[in-house]
Amino acid sequence: MASPFSGVLQLTDLDDFIGPSQDCVKPVQVDARPGRGAAKRLIQDDGSYVQVQQDGGTRRLDKARVSLDDCLACSGCVTSAETVLITQQSHAELRKVLEANRVVEPAQHRLVVVSLSPQSAASLAVHFRLTLVDTAQKLTSFLKQMAFARNFSLLESQREFVQRFRHQTLPVLASACPGWICYAEKTHGSFLLPYLSTVRSPQQVMGALLKDFWAQQQHVAPDRIYHVSVMPCYDKKLEASRPDFFDQEHQTRDVDCVLTTGEVLRLLEEEGVSLSELEPAPLDSLSAHCSAEEPSRHRGGGSGGYLEHVFRHAARELFGVQEADVTYRPLRNKDFQEVTLEREGQVLLRFASAYGFRNIQNLVQRLRRGRCPYHYVEVMACPSGCLNGGGQLKAPAGPGRELLQQVEKLYNEVRVQAPEDVAGVRALYAEWLQGEDSARARRLLHTQYHAVEKASSGLSIRW
């Protein structure tokens, strides 16, 4: 599989770290001149590219600087070991597992479970001109669909913020975006770690649910379950590959394979299947506690609503405001917005959303200067958030903004549900996690982050 992680970057440090810097370059694609036939491109000993013309002449190709957009949310910051793990996560790997199941005895089958992000479902729905409900039900008949884990991620984020606010260990920076986490760990090391939320992303919460709770319900070993996650983001492959999410006892990952929205479309095309022509199938549930009659989303933006849910919960728990008004105020640009809770002219809570790396860098600079006024920041690597993730379907021609607006519109039409009101969540806290503040809940719903030390820093550039 061709790597979307800026594979043209070369290893420059002995610690196996690929870091974007002023020296990060990639060749410009140059088409053959009309009427001259195809031109060959050769790599020289110094790594430069030369185009050989039909008449035997050569010309050295210009090079383009790699921007953070090219690196896909700083995903150039991957080690060669991580690259190996990433290549194991593709629709081709899923095919291998499915084909292996066809030739082995039933007792040796791996149970293939697919969890689908609502952002991916919205992107596919626009592509096939279906409703989000139809898309989820038709995908169920093609794969098998489950989407439940974000409720736990939001509830844990709410509780964590209230605790940290009371202890004044602020600000809290949301950690659900793996592109942002990759950048934080490998660029700013231990400086940013104390600010990061420890709550697992919905993808990894779902992994814990399946490999722990659901495995017990089905009376199977966790390594017998093959968990496929469909996400709008290539960086989710990196997240699934983290050592923190590997079960040493059973030698299995919480998430075995991450497919982007585009890879699901590719799988459909390779099978010769049109999603719109499939018969819908009922959605699956994790257990008898959980209802899955139709997809739902959480109030807030297309990146999961972390800011809005934490804000409303904090206003209620800390200041007794039962229904806090959430009014977004754009600051530098539409991807950097602020929300405040005020009383008698005093600001009680100041939250922000920072999407895209230019805004993230401004946020980090404020933190370093001790001038960050925010209590909580929802941080996402992609401009416009997860609905615009790098793994989403792209417009074949014309402005991509129009396609994004269609995806946003469809996503916003889905039924809204508060995480605390979702059937089965409270029961699972009691039955599976042994209470909201238990050691088991902390182990399965939270994680930790690590500074990545490197011999030299290639990230002194300004974007």
Short mmCIF file of C-alpha atoms in Angstrom, two decimals:
data_model
loop_
_atom_site.label_atom_id
_atom_site.label_comp_id
_atom_site.label_asym_id
_atom_site.label_seq_id
_atom_site.Cartn_x
_atom_site.Cartn_y
_atom_site.Cartn_z
CA MET A 1 0.00 0.00 0.00
CA ALA A 2 1.40 3.39 -0.92
CA SER A 3 2.05 5.29 2.28
CA PRO A 4 0.08 8.49 2.83
CA PHE A 5 2.51 9.38 5.60
CA SER A 6 4.97 11.43 3.57
CA GLY A 7 7.02 8.37 2.66
CA VAL A 8 9.41 10.45 0.53
CA LEU A 9 10.90 11.85 3.72
CA GLN A 10 14.29 10.29 4.39
CA LEU A 11 15.66 9.07 7.72
CA THR A 12 17.99 11.75 8.97
CA ASP A 13 18.50 10.89 12.66
CA LEU A 14 20.13 7.82 14.18
CA ASP A 15 17.16 7.43 16.52
CA ASP A 16 14.97 6.44 13.54
CA PHE A 17 12.92 9.64 13.69
CA ILE A 18 11.55 11.21 10.55
CA GLY A 19 11.23 14.89 11.28
CA PRO A 20 10.00 17.60 8.89
CA SER A 21 12.54 20.38 8.59
CA GLN A 22 13.96 22.85 6.11
CA ASP A 23 15.63 19.85 4.44
CA CYS A 24 12.39 17.92 3.90
CA VAL A 25 11.75 17.91 0.17
CA LYS A 26 9.83 15.92 -2.39
CA PRO A 27 10.06 15.89 -6.18
CA VAL A 28 7.57 17.86 -8.22
CA GLN A 29 5.46 15.73 -10.57
CA VAL A 30 6.33 16.81 -14.12
CA ASP A 31 4.23 15.64 -17.05
CA ALA A 32 5.79 14.76 -20.39
CA ARG A 33 5.67 17.53 -22.97
CA PRO A 34 2.90 17.16 -25.60
CA GLY A 35 4.08 15.28 -28.65
CA ARG A 36 7.37 14.23 -27.13
CA GLY A 37 6.27 10.90 -25.61
CA ALA A 38 6.76 9.75 -22.05
CA ALA A 39 9.76 11.10 -20.19
CA LYS A 40 11.79 8.97 -17.79
CA ARG A 41 12.67 10.13 -14.30
CA LEU A 42 15.87 8.95 -12.64
CA ILE A 43 17.08 9.30 -9.06
CA GLN A 44 20.63 10.54 -8.79
CA ASP A 45 23.18 9.48 -6.15
CA ASP A 46 22.52 12.66 -4.17
CA GLY A 47 18.79 11.89 -4.03
CA SER A 48 17.77 14.47 -6.63
CA TYR A 49 15.46 13.66 -9.55
CA VAL A 50 16.39 14.09 -13.22
CA GLN A 51 13.99 13.91 -16.14
CA VAL A 52 15.37 12.33 -19.32
CA GLN A 53 13.78 13.67 -22.54
CA GLN A 54 13.23 11.64 -25.70
CA ASP A 55 16.09 13.46 -27.44
CA GLY A 56 18.50 12.30 -24.73
CA GLY A 57 18.69 15.61 -22.93
CA THR A 58 18.21 15.82 -19.19
CA ARG A 59 17.02 18.45 -16.80
CA ARG A 60 17.12 18.50 -13.04
CA LEU A 61 13.66 18.64 -11.46
CA ASP A 62 12.80 21.38 -9.05
CA LYS A 63 11.95 20.44 -5.51
CA ALA A 64 9.01 21.56 -3.40
CA ARG A 65 9.07 22.26 0.30
CA VAL A 66 6.99 19.87 2.37
CA SER A 67 4.41 21.73 4.41
CA LEU A 68 2.49 20.40 7.37
CA ASP A 69 -0.44 19.86 5.03
CA ASP A 70 1.77 17.61 2.90
CA CYS A 71 2.81 15.73 6.00
CA LEU A 72 -0.86 15.06 6.78
CA ALA A 73 -1.15 16.44 10.27
CA CYS A 74 2.57 16.00 10.89
CA SER A 75 2.35 12.33 10.03
CA GLY A 76 5.80 12.63 8.51
CA CYS A 77 6.85 12.22 12.13
CA VAL A 78 6.74 8.44 11.93
CA THR A 79 9.50 5.97 12.56
CA SER A 80 10.29 3.17 10.14
CA ALA A 81 8.97 0.73 12.77
CA GLU A 82 5.68 2.62 12.85
CA THR A 83 5.54 2.54 9.07
CA VAL A 84 5.67 -1.27 9.15
CA LEU A 85 2.77 -1.34 11.59
CA ILE A 86 0.79 1.11 9.46
CA THR A 87 1.18 -1.00 6.31
CA GLN A 88 -0.41 -3.89 8.19
CA GLN A 89 -3.61 -1.85 8.37
CA SER A 90 -5.33 -1.83 5.01
CA HIS A 91 -8.32 -3.31 3.24
CA ALA A 92 -5.92 -5.91 1.80
CA GLU A 93 -5.15 -7.13 5.33
CA LEU A 94 -8.85 -7.35 6.07
CA ARG A 95 -9.25 -9.47 2.94
CA LYS A 96 -6.56 -11.86 4.19
CA VAL A 97 -8.38 -12.36 7.49
CA LEU A 98 -11.72 -12.94 5.73
CA GLU A 99 -10.16 -15.36 3.25
CA ALA A 100 -8.40 -17.24 6.06
CA ASN A 101 -11.75 -17.66 7.81
CA ARG A 102 -13.13 -19.36 4.71
CA VAL A 103 -10.54 -22.16 4.73
CA VAL A 104 -10.11 -22.96 8.43
CA GLU A 105 -12.39 -24.86 10.77
CA PRO A 106 -15.18 -22.77 12.39
CA ALA A 107 -13.55 -23.17 15.79
CA GLN A 108 -10.47 -21.35 14.41
CA HIS A 109 -12.39 -18.43 12.89
CA ARG A 110 -11.52 -14.92 14.02
CA LEU A 111 -14.62 -12.87 14.84
CA VAL A 112 -14.46 -9.82 12.56
CA VAL A 113 -16.08 -6.75 14.10
CA VAL A 114 -16.26 -3.38 12.33
CA SER A 115 -16.82 -0.08 14.14
CA LEU A 116 -17.78 2.85 11.92
CA SER A 117 -17.16 6.52 12.68
CA PRO A 118 -20.13 8.87 11.99
CA GLN A 119 -17.83 11.14 9.95
CA SER A 120 -16.99 8.27 7.59
CA ALA A 121 -20.65 7.31 7.31
CA ALA A 122 -21.53 10.90 6.37
CA SER A 123 -18.82 11.01 3.69
CA LEU A 124 -20.00 7.72 2.14
CA ALA A 125 -23.64 8.83 2.34
CA VAL A 126 -22.93 11.95 0.30
CA HIS A 127 -20.97 9.92 -2.25
CA PHE A 128 -23.80 7.42 -2.76
CA ARG A 129 -26.57 10.03 -2.30
CA LEU A 130 -28.12 8.17 0.62
CA THR A 131 -29.26 9.19 4.07
CA LEU A 132 -26.94 8.50 6.96
CA VAL A 133 -29.35 5.87 8.34
CA ASP A 134 -29.53 4.08 4.97
CA THR A 135 -25.74 4.18 4.67
CA ALA A 136 -25.20 2.62 8.10
CA GLN A 137 -27.78 -0.11 7.47
CA LYS A 138 -26.45 -0.94 4.01
CA LEU A 139 -22.86 -1.00 5.25
CA THR A 140 -24.01 -3.40 7.94
CA SER A 141 -24.97 -5.86 5.24
CA PHE A 142 -21.55 -5.42 3.62
CA LEU A 143 -19.41 -5.33 6.76
CA LYS A 144 -20.85 -5.33 10.30
CA GLN A 145 -21.32 -2.00 11.98
CA MET A 146 -20.98 -0.81 15.60
CA ALA A 147 -20.64 2.77 16.96
CA PHE A 148 -21.06 3.26 20.70
CA ALA A 149 -17.74 4.19 22.31
CA ARG A 150 -17.80 7.99 21.98
CA ASN A 151 -20.31 8.13 24.86
CA PHE A 152 -17.66 6.84 27.27
CA SER A 153 -15.01 9.15 25.83
CA LEU A 154 -17.23 12.22 26.33
CA LEU A 155 -18.36 11.27 29.83
CA GLU A 156 -14.79 10.62 30.96
CA SER A 157 -13.68 13.93 29.41
CA GLN A 158 -16.38 15.76 31.38
CA ARG A 159 -15.37 14.23 34.70
CA GLU A 160 -11.67 14.69 34.05
CA PHE A 161 -12.07 18.41 33.32
CA VAL A 162 -14.09 19.11 36.48
CA GLN A 163 -11.44 17.35 38.60
CA ARG A 164 -8.57 19.20 36.95
CA PHE A 165 -10.38 22.55 37.16
CA ARG A 166 -10.83 22.08 40.90
CA HIS A 167 -7.14 21.28 41.26
CA GLN A 168 -6.17 24.07 38.83
CA THR A 169 -4.14 21.77 36.58
CA LEU A 170 -5.11 23.72 33.48
CA PRO A 171 -5.55 24.06 30.58
CA VAL A 172 -6.85 20.69 29.45
CA LEU A 173 -6.12 19.92 25.80
CA ALA A 174 -8.34 17.34 24.10
CA SER A 175 -6.44 14.25 22.96
CA ALA A 176 -8.84 12.43 20.61
CA CYS A 177 -6.90 13.53 17.49
CA PRO A 178 -3.87 11.26 16.87
CA GLY A 179 -2.28 13.73 14.43
CA TRP A 180 -2.19 16.33 17.18
CA ILE A 181 -0.88 13.78 19.71
CA CYS A 182 1.86 12.69 17.31
CA TYR A 183 2.91 16.32 16.93
CA ALA A 184 2.75 17.01 20.68
CA GLU A 185 4.79 13.98 21.70
CA LYS A 186 7.45 14.24 19.01
CA THR A 187 7.77 18.00 18.74
CA HIS A 188 7.21 19.45 22.20
CA GLY A 189 7.99 16.42 24.32
CA SER A 190 7.39 16.66 28.05
CA PHE A 191 6.29 20.32 27.87
CA LEU A 192 2.80 19.51 26.55
CA LEU A 193 2.20 16.17 28.26
CA PRO A 194 0.77 17.60 31.53
CA TYR A 195 -1.90 19.47 29.57
CA LEU A 196 -3.16 16.53 27.51
CA SER A 197 -6.41 14.83 28.43
CA THR A 198 -5.77 11.20 29.38
CA VAL A 199 -9.13 9.98 28.05
CA ARG A 200 -8.90 7.41 25.27
CA SER A 201 -10.32 8.32 21.88
CA PRO A 202 -13.62 6.69 20.85
CA GLN A 203 -11.69 4.32 18.57
CA GLN A 204 -9.61 2.99 21.45
CA VAL A 205 -12.53 2.90 23.88
CA MET A 206 -14.33 0.71 21.33
CA GLY A 207 -11.25 -1.50 21.19
CA ALA A 208 -11.36 -1.96 24.96
CA LEU A 209 -15.11 -2.65 24.85
CA LEU A 210 -14.71 -5.34 22.21
CA LYS A 211 -11.56 -7.07 23.41
CA ASP A 212 -12.57 -7.00 27.07
CA PHE A 213 -16.34 -6.77 27.68
CA TRP A 214 -17.65 -8.23 24.40
CA ALA A 215 -15.04 -11.01 24.42
CA GLN A 216 -16.32 -12.04 27.85
CA GLN A 217 -19.93 -11.90 26.62
CA GLN A 218 -19.09 -14.13 23.65
CA HIS A 219 -16.87 -16.45 25.73
CA VAL A 220 -13.93 -16.04 23.33
CA ALA A 221 -10.32 -15.02 23.86
CA PRO A 222 -9.52 -11.40 22.85
CA ASP A 223 -7.08 -12.58 20.17
CA ARG A 224 -9.95 -14.41 18.44
CA ILE A 225 -11.59 -11.05 17.70
CA TYR A 226 -10.38 -9.05 14.70
CA HIS A 227 -11.45 -5.44 15.25
CA VAL A 228 -11.68 -3.21 12.17
CA SER A 229 -12.26 0.51 12.69
CA VAL A 230 -13.48 2.77 9.85
CA MET A 231 -12.20 6.31 10.38
CA PRO A 232 -11.94 9.62 8.49
CA CYS A 233 -8.24 9.87 9.24
CA TYR A 234 -5.02 8.03 8.29
CA ASP A 235 -3.46 9.03 11.60
CA LYS A 236 -5.86 6.66 13.36
CA LYS A 237 -3.65 3.85 12.01
CA LEU A 238 -0.79 5.32 14.04
CA GLU A 239 -2.98 5.52 17.12
CA ALA A 240 -4.02 1.87 16.84
CA SER A 241 -0.34 0.90 16.59
CA ARG A 242 0.67 2.52 19.90
CA PRO A 243 2.26 0.08 22.39
CA ASP A 244 -0.15 1.41 25.04
CA PHE A 245 -3.01 -0.30 23.23
CA PHE A 246 -1.40 -3.74 22.96
CA ASP A 247 -2.46 -6.55 25.32
CA GLN A 248 0.71 -8.40 26.27
CA GLU A 249 -1.18 -11.25 27.93
CA HIS A 250 -3.21 -12.16 24.85
CA GLN A 251 -0.79 -10.70 22.26
CA THR A 252 -3.46 -8.66 20.54
CA ARG A 253 -4.17 -5.02 19.75
CA ASP A 254 -7.35 -3.24 20.82
CA VAL A 255 -7.79 -2.22 17.18
CA ASP A 256 -6.33 -4.65 14.66
CA CYS A 257 -6.96 -2.72 11.45
CA VAL A 258 -7.96 0.86 10.65
CA LEU A 259 -9.56 1.58 7.30
CA THR A 260 -10.14 5.09 6.04
CA THR A 261 -13.39 6.08 4.36
CA GLY A 262 -11.62 5.97 1.02
CA GLU A 263 -10.41 2.43 1.63
CA VAL A 264 -13.98 1.27 2.34
CA LEU A 265 -15.04 2.74 -0.99
CA ARG A 266 -12.12 0.95 -2.66
CA LEU A 267 -13.21 -2.31 -1.03
CA LEU A 268 -16.75 -1.83 -2.34
CA GLU A 269 -15.44 -1.10 -5.84
CA GLU A 270 -13.14 -4.13 -5.84
CA GLU A 271 -16.07 -6.33 -4.86
CA GLY A 272 -18.20 -4.77 -7.59
CA VAL A 273 -20.75 -3.65 -5.01
CA SER A 274 -22.78 -0.44 -5.15
CA LEU A 275 -23.81 0.57 -1.66
CA SER A 276 -27.05 2.11 -2.89
CA GLU A 277 -28.18 -1.25 -4.33
CA LEU A 278 -27.62 -3.29 -1.16
CA GLU A 279 -30.47 -4.39 1.05
CA PRO A 280 -30.32 -2.72 4.47
CA ALA A 281 -29.58 -4.83 7.53
CA PRO A 282 -30.38 -4.09 11.18
CA LEU A 283 -27.59 -2.53 13.19
CA ASP A 284 -25.81 -4.67 15.77
CA SER A 285 -25.56 -3.96 19.49
CA LEU A 286 -22.81 -4.60 22.00
CA SER A 287 -25.18 -6.28 24.44
CA ALA A 288 -28.78 -6.44 25.57
CA HIS A 289 -28.18 -3.11 27.35
CA CYS A 290 -27.39 -1.25 24.13
CA SER A 291 -29.88 -0.22 21.48
CA ALA A 292 -28.66 0.36 17.90
CA GLU A 293 -31.82 1.01 15.91
CA GLU A 294 -30.33 3.99 14.09
CA PRO A 295 -27.15 6.06 14.08
CA SER A 296 -26.95 9.06 16.39
CA ARG A 297 -24.47 11.85 16.96
CA HIS A 298 -23.50 14.08 19.83
CA ARG A 299 -24.31 17.76 20.11
CA GLY A 300 -21.48 19.97 18.95
CA GLY A 301 -19.21 20.10 15.91
CA GLY A 302 -18.27 17.38 13.47
CA SER A 303 -15.28 16.31 15.57
CA GLY A 304 -17.32 14.72 18.33
CA GLY A 305 -18.51 17.71 20.33
CA TYR A 306 -15.86 17.56 23.05
CA LEU A 307 -15.84 21.31 23.68
CA GLU A 308 -19.62 21.61 23.91
CA HIS A 309 -20.20 18.59 26.15
CA VAL A 310 -17.37 19.40 28.55
CA PHE A 311 -18.45 23.07 28.63
CA ARG A 312 -22.08 22.33 29.49
CA HIS A 313 -21.13 19.73 32.10
CA ALA A 314 -18.56 22.03 33.72
CA ALA A 315 -21.03 24.94 33.82
CA ARG A 316 -23.56 22.70 35.59
CA GLU A 317 -21.16 20.97 38.01
CA LEU A 318 -18.93 23.92 38.89
CA PHE A 319 -21.28 26.91 38.72
CA GLY A 320 -24.82 25.53 38.87
CA VAL A 321 -25.74 26.70 35.35
CA GLN A 322 -28.17 24.03 34.16
CA GLU A 323 -28.37 24.97 30.46
CA ALA A 324 -25.29 26.93 29.49
CA ASP A 325 -25.49 28.78 26.18
CA VAL A 326 -22.75 27.75 23.75
CA THR A 327 -21.97 30.63 21.40
CA TYR A 328 -18.89 30.29 19.21
CA ARG A 329 -16.92 33.47 18.55
CA PRO A 330 -14.34 33.21 15.72
CA LEU A 331 -11.02 34.82 16.59
CA ARG A 332 -8.13 34.57 14.12
CA ASN A 333 -10.15 32.51 11.64
CA LYS A 334 -13.11 30.13 11.43
CA ASP A 335 -10.95 27.29 12.79
CA PHE A 336 -10.02 29.12 15.98
CA GLN A 337 -13.14 29.88 18.01
CA GLU A 338 -13.85 30.79 21.60
CA VAL A 339 -16.75 29.98 23.96
CA THR A 340 -17.15 31.68 27.35
CA LEU A 341 -19.40 31.41 30.39
CA GLU A 342 -19.84 34.77 32.08
CA ARG A 343 -21.64 35.99 35.20
CA GLU A 344 -21.91 39.63 36.23
CA GLY A 345 -19.09 40.59 33.87
CA GLN A 346 -16.75 37.89 35.17
CA VAL A 347 -15.54 35.08 32.88
CA LEU A 348 -16.07 31.78 34.68
CA LEU A 349 -15.08 29.42 31.84
CA ARG A 350 -13.13 30.15 28.67
CA PHE A 351 -12.98 27.35 26.12
CA ALA A 352 -11.63 27.28 22.57
CA SER A 353 -11.44 25.06 19.51
CA ALA A 354 -8.18 25.06 17.54
CA TYR A 355 -8.26 23.22 14.22
CA GLY A 356 -5.33 22.96 11.81
CA PHE A 357 -1.63 23.31 12.54
CA ARG A 358 -1.33 27.05 12.17
CA ASN A 359 -3.82 27.48 14.99
CA ILE A 360 -2.20 24.68 16.99
CA GLN A 361 1.17 26.39 16.77
CA ASN A 362 -0.32 29.66 17.94
CA LEU A 363 -1.86 27.82 20.88
CA VAL A 364 1.46 26.18 21.81
CA GLN A 365 3.26 29.52 21.60
CA ARG A 366 0.74 31.03 24.00
CA LEU A 367 1.31 28.15 26.41
CA ARG A 368 5.08 28.58 26.27
CA ARG A 369 4.76 32.30 27.00
CA GLY A 370 2.36 31.67 29.87
CA ARG A 371 -0.37 33.63 28.05
CA CYS A 372 -2.93 30.92 27.33
CA PRO A 373 -6.27 32.13 28.78
CA TYR A 374 -8.21 28.93 28.13
CA HIS A 375 -9.40 26.29 30.55
CA TYR A 376 -10.07 23.72 27.83
CA VAL A 377 -9.19 23.48 24.13
CA GLU A 378 -10.62 21.05 21.60
CA VAL A 379 -7.60 20.45 19.35
CA MET A 380 -7.85 18.83 15.92
CA ALA A 381 -5.10 18.59 13.31
CA CYS A 382 -7.31 18.98 10.23
CA PRO A 383 -8.83 22.34 9.24
CA SER A 384 -12.62 22.05 9.69
CA GLY A 385 -12.07 19.03 11.94
CA CYS A 386 -12.76 15.32 11.48
CA LEU A 387 -15.43 15.71 8.79
CA ASN A 388 -12.59 17.04 6.63
CA GLY A 389 -10.12 14.30 7.63
CA GLY A 390 -7.39 13.15 5.28
CA GLY A 391 -9.05 9.75 4.81
CA GLN A 392 -12.43 11.14 3.73
CA LEU A 393 -13.71 10.94 0.16
CA LYS A 394 -12.54 13.84 -1.96
CA ALA A 395 -14.31 15.73 -4.69
CA PRO A 396 -13.26 14.36 -8.12
CA ALA A 397 -13.37 17.85 -9.56
CA GLY A 398 -14.34 21.29 -8.44
CA PRO A 399 -14.05 22.87 -5.01
CA GLY A 400 -13.75 20.47 -2.10
CA ARG A 401 -15.52 22.99 0.12
CA GLU A 402 -18.87 22.22 -1.51
CA LEU A 403 -18.48 18.49 -0.77
CA LEU A 404 -17.52 19.26 2.83
CA GLN A 405 -20.63 21.39 3.24
CA GLN A 406 -22.79 18.50 2.02
CA VAL A 407 -21.12 16.12 4.48
CA GLU A 408 -21.59 18.62 7.32
CA LYS A 409 -25.26 19.11 6.43
CA LEU A 410 -25.95 15.38 6.38
CA TYR A 411 -24.05 14.82 9.62
CA ASN A 412 -26.04 17.54 11.36
CA GLU A 413 -29.36 15.98 10.33
CA VAL A 414 -28.73 12.85 12.43
CA ARG A 415 -30.58 12.47 15.74
CA VAL A 416 -28.73 14.14 18.62
CA GLN A 417 -28.26 12.22 21.85
CA ALA A 418 -26.50 13.17 25.08
CA PRO A 419 -23.97 10.50 26.17
CA GLU A 420 -25.52 10.19 29.62
CA ASP A 421 -28.91 9.41 28.01
CA VAL A 422 -27.71 6.62 25.72
CA ALA A 423 -29.21 3.26 26.66
CA GLY A 424 -26.70 0.91 28.22
CA VAL A 425 -23.97 3.38 29.14
CA ARG A 426 -24.80 3.52 32.86
CA ALA A 427 -25.32 -0.24 32.98
CA LEU A 428 -21.92 -0.85 31.40
CA TYR A 429 -20.24 1.49 33.89
CA ALA A 430 -21.70 -0.63 36.68
CA GLU A 431 -21.42 -4.09 35.10
CA TRP A 432 -18.24 -3.86 33.04
CA LEU A 433 -16.20 -1.09 34.67
CA GLN A 434 -17.27 -1.65 38.29
CA GLY A 435 -18.14 2.00 38.82
CA GLU A 436 -17.36 5.41 37.32
CA ASP A 437 -14.27 6.11 39.43
CA SER A 438 -12.93 2.57 39.64
CA ALA A 439 -9.38 1.50 38.90
CA ARG A 440 -10.80 -0.63 36.09
CA ALA A 441 -12.44 2.41 34.48
CA ARG A 442 -9.18 4.35 34.68
CA ARG A 443 -7.24 1.47 33.11
CA LEU A 444 -9.65 0.78 30.24
CA LEU A 445 -10.88 4.30 29.43
CA HIS A 446 -7.70 6.32 29.96
CA THR A 447 -4.15 6.19 28.63
CA GLN A 448 -0.84 8.00 28.92
CA TYR A 449 1.41 9.86 26.51
CA HIS A 450 5.17 9.86 26.14
CA ALA A 451 7.76 12.38 25.10
CA VAL A 452 9.79 11.13 22.15
CA GLU A 453 13.40 12.11 22.63
CA LYS A 454 15.49 12.63 19.53
CA ALA A 455 19.07 13.56 18.87
CA SER A 456 18.25 16.68 16.91
CA SER A 457 15.20 18.81 16.28
CA GLY A 458 14.04 19.38 12.73
CA LEU A 459 10.94 21.24 13.78
CA SER A 460 12.27 24.74 14.19
CA ILE A 461 10.47 25.93 11.11
CA ARG A 462 7.59 28.39 11.23
CA TRP A 463 4.49 27.48 9.23
#
